[in-house]
Amino acid sequence: MFLRQHENKKKMKRQTIAINTPFERRDTYGSLNIPVYHTAAYEFDNAQAMTDAFTGKVLEPDYSRVMNPTVTHLENKVKALTGASNVFALNSGMAAISNALLVFAEQGRNIVTSNHLFGNTVALINTTLARLGVEAHTTDLTDLDKVREAVDDKTCSIYLEIITNPQMEVADLRRLSDIAHEHGIPLIADTTMIPFTQFSAKELGVDVEVVSSTKYISGGGTSLGGLVIDYGTFPVVNERIRFELLFNLGCYMTPHAAYMQSLGLETLDARYRVQSANAIELARRLKNVKGIRAVNHIALPDNKYHELARQQFGDTGGAMITIELDSEDACYSFINNLRLIHRATNLFDNKSLAIHPYSTIFGNFSKEKKKEMDVLPTTIRLSVGLEHVDDLTEDITQALR
Ligand SMILES: *Cc1c(COP(=O)(O)O)cnc(C)c1O
């Protein structure tokens, strides 16, 4: 049974792979779920076996800062689902982003990116990496001429998010990948907004995918996690993360988080179907609600990027909606009046969540910087959960009254 699953892997559909990827080694007790190997170190039979593991001649766990069987199982599941050459599970989305960028970044080189990025990614690039002498060439990634102008012989990567948040901007991945490859550099994409079970970043020319698995994958928002999904086009990714950054930065995922994220991955497809359907239905209904000036969801036909998003990511548009209210005060009272939807950050929890990004996630950015980033004081971000859409509509309507 064990081997048969392994051999048939290629023919299986994603839902099946997500729950049937075999363990690297059969558990002694035949445990159906991957055991949580809560250990720092591993014992060896002899000196030679120790040498082989410590020098990387064989990939065997020796110390859980760099390898752990529970984490490896999660990595193998993601590998089977994406067709990646290597997957690294790290302890947050930010760890995945910083590791992926640090593979290529060097003093005197630059990253071509946009300022429509997750707040901490903006800070990582503009503060932490800037201090180490890595520049940001910030441009409009939806304008290919501008991208060509921004890339020079010191550029080390092009970095973007597939659907920016809260602006909901979508760039053409294939075209950006072509530009990157003409210059011999990788396209690195944060794909947190649409699960990798819904589309193939590899087919769109992405070299390295980074994901905050805190979001869709963990499911109930149980744990932090990040994934670097390496498609093998730049061998340096595997070399540097596996043999350098895991050791030196110490960002590897913990076994307990990997266990929960592994379980989350098993139900990802089922949850995503409900959440993305809820989101589009809610977006349609909210269009006619008094007090809401605009509703933004990538799968609404009036969204500027609707067609490009559909071509790249398929028919679903994820479970994030933004709504525009009349004023910042209206946003505050809306947040205060919610009874069912939770006042919290995070995305793609089982529960619906609402936040006013302007005063929270971007609360410490200057007004000018927020303007530059198109983060508006009138925007509410909703992450749509698994509740019944009637109850969500009712809560939003009463909160606006
Ligand atoms: C949440 C998020 C991150 C950061 O992930 P953490 O797991 O919180 O570190 C990065 N990118 C996007 C698009 C996110 O939504």
Short mmCIF file of C-alpha atoms and ligand atoms in Angstrom, two decimals:
data_model
loop_
_atom_site.label_atom_id
_atom_site.label_comp_id
_atom_site.label_asym_id
_atom_site.label_seq_id
_atom_site.Cartn_x
_atom_site.Cartn_y
_atom_site.Cartn_z
CA MET A 1 0.00 0.00 0.00
CA PHE A 2 2.73 2.36 1.01
CA LEU A 3 4.79 1.95 -2.15
CA ARG A 4 1.74 1.82 -4.39
CA GLN A 5 0.70 5.32 -3.30
CA HIS A 6 4.15 6.58 -4.06
CA GLU A 7 4.24 5.12 -7.56
CA ASN A 8 0.83 6.46 -8.47
CA LYS A 9 1.58 9.96 -7.28
CA LYS A 10 1.72 11.43 -10.78
CA LYS A 11 -1.75 10.24 -11.72
CA MET A 12 -3.44 11.51 -8.59
CA LYS A 13 -5.38 14.74 -8.29
CA ARG A 14 -4.39 17.47 -5.87
CA GLN A 15 -7.07 16.66 -3.28
CA THR A 16 -5.75 13.11 -3.10
CA ILE A 17 -2.09 14.10 -2.98
CA ALA A 18 -2.78 16.55 -0.15
CA ILE A 19 -3.97 13.75 2.12
CA ASN A 20 -1.98 10.78 0.81
CA THR A 21 1.61 11.87 0.37
CA PRO A 22 3.54 9.07 2.05
CA PHE A 23 5.95 9.61 4.92
CA GLU A 24 9.64 9.36 4.06
CA ARG A 25 9.78 6.33 6.32
CA ARG A 26 6.96 4.21 7.58
CA ASP A 27 6.22 4.98 11.22
CA THR A 28 7.11 2.09 13.54
CA TYR A 29 3.54 2.00 14.88
CA GLY A 30 1.86 2.64 11.53
CA SER A 31 0.62 6.02 12.70
CA LEU A 32 -1.83 7.42 10.15
CA ASN A 33 -0.83 11.02 10.87
CA ILE A 34 2.77 12.12 10.70
CA PRO A 35 4.25 11.87 14.22
CA VAL A 36 5.51 15.12 15.74
CA TYR A 37 9.25 14.53 16.10
CA HIS A 38 9.79 16.89 19.00
CA THR A 39 13.52 16.48 19.24
CA ALA A 40 16.52 18.74 18.76
CA ALA A 41 19.03 16.04 17.77
CA TYR A 42 19.22 12.54 16.24
CA GLU A 43 21.40 9.59 17.16
CA PHE A 44 23.72 7.81 14.71
CA ASP A 45 24.95 4.22 14.56
CA ASN A 46 28.59 5.02 13.85
CA ALA A 47 31.14 7.74 13.09
CA GLN A 48 30.93 7.39 9.31
CA ALA A 49 27.14 7.82 9.27
CA MET A 50 27.62 10.96 11.36
CA THR A 51 30.21 12.35 8.97
CA ASP A 52 27.98 11.67 5.98
CA ALA A 53 25.04 13.49 7.54
CA PHE A 54 27.01 16.44 8.87
CA THR A 55 28.83 17.06 5.61
CA GLY A 56 25.67 16.88 3.54
CA LYS A 57 26.77 13.73 1.67
CA VAL A 58 23.43 12.20 2.62
CA LEU A 59 20.32 14.16 3.54
CA GLU A 60 19.63 12.79 7.00
CA PRO A 61 18.39 14.75 9.99
CA ASP A 62 21.15 15.51 12.48
CA TYR A 63 19.81 18.65 14.19
CA SER A 64 16.32 20.17 13.99
CA ARG A 65 17.50 23.67 13.10
CA VAL A 66 18.01 22.38 9.56
CA MET A 67 16.01 19.16 9.18
CA ASN A 68 13.17 17.44 11.01
CA PRO A 69 11.02 14.53 9.74
CA THR A 70 7.70 16.24 10.57
CA VAL A 71 8.77 19.34 8.66
CA THR A 72 10.15 17.25 5.80
CA HIS A 73 6.75 15.60 5.45
CA LEU A 74 5.06 18.99 4.99
CA GLU A 75 7.76 19.97 2.48
CA ASN A 76 7.21 16.72 0.56
CA LYS A 77 3.47 17.31 0.38
CA VAL A 78 4.02 20.77 -1.07
CA LYS A 79 6.61 19.37 -3.48
CA ALA A 80 4.14 16.75 -4.70
CA LEU A 81 1.40 19.38 -5.12
CA THR A 82 3.50 21.97 -6.95
CA GLY A 83 6.05 19.89 -8.86
CA ALA A 84 8.82 21.98 -7.25
CA SER A 85 12.42 20.81 -7.10
CA ASN A 86 12.81 21.89 -3.48
CA VAL A 87 10.54 23.19 -0.77
CA PHE A 88 11.72 24.81 2.45
CA ALA A 89 9.27 25.21 5.33
CA LEU A 90 10.25 28.14 7.52
CA ASN A 91 8.77 29.65 10.64
CA SER A 92 6.83 32.54 9.06
CA GLY A 93 5.95 34.08 5.74
CA MET A 94 8.50 36.82 6.45
CA ALA A 95 11.19 34.16 7.01
CA ALA A 96 10.36 32.70 3.58
CA ILE A 97 10.53 36.13 1.95
CA SER A 98 13.78 37.15 3.64
CA ASN A 99 15.45 33.81 2.86
CA ALA A 100 14.40 33.94 -0.81
CA LEU A 101 15.60 37.54 -1.21
CA LEU A 102 18.87 36.88 0.65
CA VAL A 103 19.79 34.07 -1.74
CA PHE A 104 20.33 36.70 -4.45
CA ALA A 105 20.87 39.99 -2.60
CA GLU A 106 24.37 41.43 -2.25
CA GLN A 107 25.75 44.82 -1.34
CA GLY A 108 25.62 47.12 -4.37
CA ARG A 109 22.88 45.19 -6.12
CA ASN A 110 19.18 46.05 -6.37
CA ILE A 111 15.76 44.43 -6.29
CA VAL A 112 13.17 45.58 -8.81
CA THR A 113 9.81 45.64 -7.06
CA SER A 114 6.72 47.75 -6.42
CA ASN A 115 5.59 49.63 -3.35
CA HIS A 116 2.33 47.70 -3.44
CA LEU A 117 3.57 45.04 -1.04
CA PHE A 118 2.79 43.56 2.36
CA GLY A 119 3.86 46.13 4.99
CA ASN A 120 6.69 44.13 6.53
CA THR A 121 8.06 43.23 3.11
CA VAL A 122 8.26 46.95 2.32
CA ALA A 123 10.10 47.46 5.61
CA LEU A 124 12.41 44.46 4.99
CA ILE A 125 13.45 45.83 1.60
CA ASN A 126 13.58 49.52 2.52
CA THR A 127 15.09 49.23 5.99
CA THR A 128 16.83 45.93 6.71
CA LEU A 129 18.17 45.12 3.26
CA ALA A 130 18.83 48.82 2.55
CA ARG A 131 21.10 48.94 5.62
CA LEU A 132 23.11 46.07 4.13
CA GLY A 133 23.59 48.01 0.90
CA VAL A 134 20.87 46.37 -1.20
CA GLU A 135 18.82 48.94 -3.09
CA ALA A 136 15.15 48.89 -4.03
CA HIS A 137 14.19 49.94 -7.54
CA THR A 138 10.54 50.61 -6.96
CA THR A 139 8.35 50.81 -10.02
CA ASP A 140 4.92 50.00 -11.43
CA LEU A 141 5.11 46.28 -12.20
CA THR A 142 1.96 46.45 -14.34
CA ASP A 143 3.82 48.75 -16.77
CA LEU A 144 6.40 46.62 -18.59
CA ASP A 145 8.25 49.61 -20.09
CA LYS A 146 8.80 50.96 -16.61
CA VAL A 147 10.02 47.54 -15.47
CA ARG A 148 12.52 47.41 -18.34
CA GLU A 149 13.78 50.85 -17.30
CA ALA A 150 14.11 49.79 -13.68
CA VAL A 151 16.17 46.67 -14.38
CA ASP A 152 19.91 47.25 -14.80
CA ASP A 153 23.06 45.15 -14.68
CA LYS A 154 23.07 45.34 -10.87
CA THR A 155 19.55 43.96 -10.50
CA CYS A 156 19.53 40.64 -8.63
CA SER A 157 15.80 39.75 -8.74
CA ILE A 158 12.32 40.97 -9.61
CA TYR A 159 9.98 40.58 -6.64
CA LEU A 160 6.21 40.90 -6.52
CA GLU A 161 2.93 39.77 -4.96
CA ILE A 162 0.47 38.08 -7.30
CA ILE A 163 -2.52 40.06 -5.98
CA THR A 164 -1.46 43.07 -3.95
CA ASN A 165 -3.18 43.86 -0.72
CA PRO A 166 -5.10 46.08 -0.14
CA GLN A 167 -4.79 47.60 -3.67
CA MET A 168 -5.64 44.31 -5.50
CA GLU A 169 -3.28 44.88 -8.37
CA VAL A 170 -2.26 42.02 -10.68
CA ALA A 171 0.84 41.97 -12.88
CA ASP A 172 1.53 39.79 -15.91
CA LEU A 173 3.79 37.06 -14.53
CA ARG A 174 4.81 35.54 -17.87
CA ARG A 175 5.97 38.90 -19.25
CA LEU A 176 7.82 39.82 -16.06
CA SER A 177 9.46 36.42 -16.08
CA ASP A 178 10.63 36.99 -19.67
CA ILE A 179 12.20 40.32 -18.68
CA ALA A 180 13.90 38.73 -15.66
CA HIS A 181 15.25 35.84 -17.71
CA GLU A 182 16.61 38.15 -20.44
CA HIS A 183 18.79 39.55 -17.63
CA GLY A 184 19.63 36.17 -16.14
CA ILE A 185 17.82 36.94 -12.88
CA PRO A 186 14.87 35.21 -11.16
CA LEU A 187 11.25 36.24 -10.78
CA ILE A 188 10.32 35.76 -7.12
CA ALA A 189 6.57 35.85 -6.37
CA ASP A 190 4.66 35.98 -3.11
CA THR A 191 1.63 33.80 -3.94
CA THR A 192 -0.04 33.90 -0.51
CA MET A 193 -3.27 35.34 -1.98
CA ILE A 194 -4.22 32.29 -4.11
CA PRO A 195 -3.31 28.76 -2.95
CA PHE A 196 -0.76 26.90 -5.08
CA THR A 197 -3.35 24.15 -5.51
CA GLN A 198 -5.33 26.51 -7.78
CA PHE A 199 -2.70 27.46 -10.36
CA SER A 200 0.86 26.71 -11.37
CA ALA A 201 3.30 29.55 -10.70
CA LYS A 202 5.96 27.45 -12.41
CA GLU A 203 4.00 27.45 -15.69
CA LEU A 204 3.71 31.23 -15.47
CA GLY A 205 7.51 31.51 -15.30
CA VAL A 206 7.99 32.08 -11.58
CA ASP A 207 11.39 30.80 -10.42
CA VAL A 208 10.87 31.00 -6.70
CA GLU A 209 7.49 31.13 -4.99
CA VAL A 210 7.11 32.34 -1.41
CA VAL A 211 3.98 31.74 0.63
CA SER A 212 2.81 32.75 4.08
CA SER A 213 1.39 29.37 5.10
CA THR A 214 0.01 31.13 8.18
CA LYS A 215 -2.91 31.99 5.89
CA TYR A 216 -4.74 29.46 3.68
CA ILE A 217 -2.61 26.46 4.60
CA SER A 218 -2.72 26.53 8.39
CA GLY A 219 -6.49 26.76 8.08
CA GLY A 220 -7.80 27.80 11.44
CA GLY A 221 -5.01 30.32 11.89
CA THR A 222 -3.33 27.82 14.20
CA SER A 223 0.30 28.61 13.54
CA LEU A 224 2.77 30.75 11.67
CA GLY A 225 4.64 29.36 8.73
CA GLY A 226 6.28 30.20 5.44
CA LEU A 227 7.29 28.23 2.37
CA VAL A 228 10.00 28.79 -0.20
CA ILE A 229 9.01 26.80 -3.28
CA ASP A 230 11.98 26.47 -5.58
CA TYR A 231 11.43 25.38 -9.19
CA GLY A 232 15.09 24.56 -9.70
CA THR A 233 15.79 27.12 -12.43
CA PHE A 234 18.44 28.78 -10.25
CA PRO A 235 20.45 26.05 -8.47
CA VAL A 236 21.83 28.65 -6.07
CA VAL A 237 18.45 28.69 -4.25
CA ASN A 238 18.84 25.12 -3.04
CA GLU A 239 22.57 25.49 -2.33
CA ARG A 240 22.25 28.66 -0.27
CA ILE A 241 19.07 27.92 1.65
CA ARG A 242 19.83 24.27 2.44
CA PHE A 243 23.53 24.57 3.17
CA GLU A 244 23.87 28.17 4.35
CA LEU A 245 20.73 30.08 5.40
CA LEU A 246 19.01 27.28 7.34
CA PHE A 247 22.18 26.91 9.39
CA ASN A 248 23.09 30.57 9.76
CA LEU A 249 19.72 32.28 10.11
CA GLY A 250 17.87 29.55 12.02
CA CYS A 251 14.41 30.13 10.52
CA TYR A 252 13.38 26.49 9.99
CA MET A 253 9.81 25.55 10.88
CA THR A 254 9.18 23.86 14.23
CA PRO A 255 7.76 20.28 14.18
CA HIS A 256 4.59 21.27 16.00
CA ALA A 257 3.78 24.02 13.48
CA ALA A 258 4.59 21.63 10.62
CA TYR A 259 2.18 19.07 12.04
CA MET A 260 -0.66 21.59 12.20
CA GLN A 261 0.12 22.97 8.76
CA SER A 262 0.23 19.46 7.35
CA LEU A 263 -3.28 18.86 8.68
CA GLY A 264 -4.33 22.25 7.32
CA LEU A 265 -3.05 21.32 3.89
CA GLU A 266 -5.29 18.24 3.91
CA THR A 267 -8.44 20.38 4.06
CA LEU A 268 -7.14 23.32 2.01
CA ASP A 269 -9.00 22.49 -1.17
CA ALA A 270 -12.35 21.97 0.56
CA ARG A 271 -11.99 25.13 2.65
CA TYR A 272 -10.85 27.21 -0.30
CA ARG A 273 -13.83 26.20 -2.40
CA VAL A 274 -16.27 27.36 0.28
CA GLN A 275 -14.36 30.51 1.22
CA SER A 276 -13.79 31.73 -2.33
CA ALA A 277 -17.45 31.05 -3.23
CA ASN A 278 -18.57 32.88 -0.07
CA ALA A 279 -16.32 35.82 -0.95
CA ILE A 280 -17.64 36.36 -4.46
CA GLU A 281 -21.24 35.97 -3.32
CA LEU A 282 -20.71 38.44 -0.48
CA ALA A 283 -18.98 40.89 -2.85
CA ARG A 284 -21.98 40.76 -5.22
CA ARG A 285 -24.43 41.36 -2.39
CA LEU A 286 -22.42 44.21 -0.84
CA LYS A 287 -22.54 46.15 -4.11
CA ASN A 288 -26.14 47.05 -3.32
CA VAL A 289 -25.68 47.90 0.35
CA LYS A 290 -26.16 51.53 1.44
CA GLY A 291 -23.02 53.10 2.92
CA ILE A 292 -20.61 51.09 0.77
CA ARG A 293 -19.14 53.21 -2.02
CA ALA A 294 -17.22 50.43 -3.76
CA VAL A 295 -16.59 46.71 -3.45
CA ASN A 296 -13.37 45.23 -4.75
CA HIS A 297 -12.80 41.56 -5.44
CA ILE A 298 -10.62 40.19 -8.19
CA ALA A 299 -13.35 37.89 -9.54
CA LEU A 300 -15.89 40.71 -10.03
CA PRO A 301 -16.11 41.48 -13.77
CA ASP A 302 -15.72 45.22 -13.13
CA ASN A 303 -12.33 44.71 -11.47
CA LYS A 304 -9.57 46.21 -13.60
CA TYR A 305 -7.47 43.05 -13.37
CA HIS A 306 -10.30 40.55 -13.58
CA GLU A 307 -9.38 39.05 -16.96
CA LEU A 308 -5.63 38.81 -16.29
CA ALA A 309 -6.30 37.27 -12.87
CA ARG A 310 -8.65 34.73 -14.43
CA GLN A 311 -6.11 33.73 -17.05
CA GLN A 312 -3.34 33.34 -14.50
CA PHE A 313 -5.09 31.98 -11.43
CA GLY A 314 -8.32 30.42 -12.70
CA ASP A 315 -11.95 31.20 -12.02
CA THR A 316 -11.78 31.74 -8.27
CA GLY A 317 -10.50 35.01 -6.88
CA GLY A 318 -9.56 34.20 -3.32
CA ALA A 319 -11.34 35.08 -0.12
CA MET A 320 -10.26 38.68 0.40
CA ILE A 321 -12.61 41.61 -0.33
CA THR A 322 -12.06 45.29 0.24
CA ILE A 323 -14.88 47.77 0.66
CA GLU A 324 -14.73 51.55 0.48
CA LEU A 325 -16.71 53.54 3.04
CA ASP A 326 -17.38 57.30 3.15
CA SER A 327 -14.69 58.30 5.63
CA GLU A 328 -12.10 57.12 8.13
CA ASP A 329 -14.69 57.72 10.89
CA ALA A 330 -17.17 55.50 9.05
CA CYS A 331 -14.52 52.77 8.98
CA TYR A 332 -13.93 53.07 12.73
CA SER A 333 -17.62 52.82 13.58
CA PHE A 334 -18.06 49.93 11.14
CA ILE A 335 -15.25 48.00 12.86
CA ASN A 336 -16.68 48.83 16.28
CA ASN A 337 -20.21 47.74 15.33
CA LEU A 338 -19.32 44.26 14.04
CA ARG A 339 -20.91 41.45 16.08
CA LEU A 340 -19.96 38.30 14.19
CA ILE A 341 -16.98 39.19 12.02
CA HIS A 342 -13.86 39.37 14.16
CA ARG A 343 -11.73 42.47 14.57
CA ALA A 344 -8.39 40.90 13.70
CA THR A 345 -5.61 40.83 11.17
CA ASN A 346 -4.65 37.62 9.35
CA LEU A 347 -6.17 36.26 6.15
CA PHE A 348 -8.07 33.10 5.26
CA ASP A 349 -8.79 31.95 8.77
CA ASN A 350 -11.91 29.75 9.07
CA LYS A 351 -13.53 32.75 10.75
CA SER A 352 -14.30 35.97 8.91
CA LEU A 353 -12.03 38.85 9.90
CA ALA A 354 -12.16 42.60 9.34
CA ILE A 355 -9.45 45.23 9.63
CA HIS A 356 -8.84 48.88 8.73
CA PRO A 357 -5.37 48.55 7.16
CA TYR A 358 -4.66 52.31 7.15
CA SER A 359 -4.63 52.60 10.96
CA THR A 360 -3.23 49.15 11.81
CA ILE A 361 -0.97 47.22 9.40
CA PHE A 362 0.21 50.53 7.91
CA GLY A 363 -0.36 52.53 11.12
CA ASN A 364 3.32 53.38 11.54
CA PHE A 365 3.86 54.48 7.94
CA SER A 366 3.74 58.24 7.23
CA LYS A 367 0.71 59.73 5.49
CA GLU A 368 2.85 60.46 2.43
CA LYS A 369 4.17 56.90 2.28
CA LYS A 370 0.61 55.52 2.55
CA LYS A 371 -0.50 57.81 -0.24
CA GLU A 372 2.37 56.60 -2.39
CA MET A 373 1.36 53.00 -1.63
CA ASP A 374 -2.34 53.62 -2.39
CA VAL A 375 -3.34 52.62 1.13
CA LEU A 376 -6.52 54.64 1.68
CA PRO A 377 -8.11 55.77 4.99
CA THR A 378 -11.53 54.68 3.67
CA THR A 379 -10.71 51.01 2.97
CA ILE A 380 -11.88 48.05 5.07
CA ARG A 381 -10.32 44.66 4.35
CA LEU A 382 -12.45 41.57 4.85
CA SER A 383 -11.15 38.03 4.96
CA VAL A 384 -14.13 35.81 4.28
CA GLY A 385 -14.43 32.62 6.31
CA LEU A 386 -16.53 29.48 6.34
CA GLU A 387 -19.68 30.96 7.95
CA HIS A 388 -22.96 31.09 6.05
CA VAL A 389 -22.94 34.07 3.69
CA ASP A 390 -26.38 35.19 4.93
CA ASP A 391 -24.99 35.74 8.43
CA LEU A 392 -22.01 37.66 7.07
CA THR A 393 -24.24 39.90 4.94
CA GLU A 394 -26.47 40.55 7.94
CA ASP A 395 -23.53 41.48 10.20
CA ILE A 396 -22.05 43.87 7.64
CA THR A 397 -25.41 45.49 6.96
CA GLN A 398 -26.15 46.03 10.66
CA ALA A 399 -22.65 47.38 11.28
CA LEU A 400 -23.21 50.05 8.63
CA ARG A 401 -26.53 51.22 10.04
C1 LIG B 1 0.78 37.59 5.96
C2 LIG B 1 1.56 37.85 4.74
C3 LIG B 1 2.95 37.81 4.75
C4 LIG B 1 3.76 37.56 6.01
O1 LIG B 1 3.53 36.30 6.51
P1 LIG B 1 3.74 35.92 8.06
O2 LIG B 1 3.44 34.46 8.07
O3 LIG B 1 2.80 36.76 8.85
O4 LIG B 1 5.16 36.24 8.37
C5 LIG B 1 3.61 38.03 3.56
N1 LIG B 1 2.95 38.28 2.42
C6 LIG B 1 1.60 38.33 2.38
C7 LIG B 1 0.93 38.60 1.07
C8 LIG B 1 0.86 38.12 3.52
O5 LIG B 1 -0.47 38.19 3.48
#
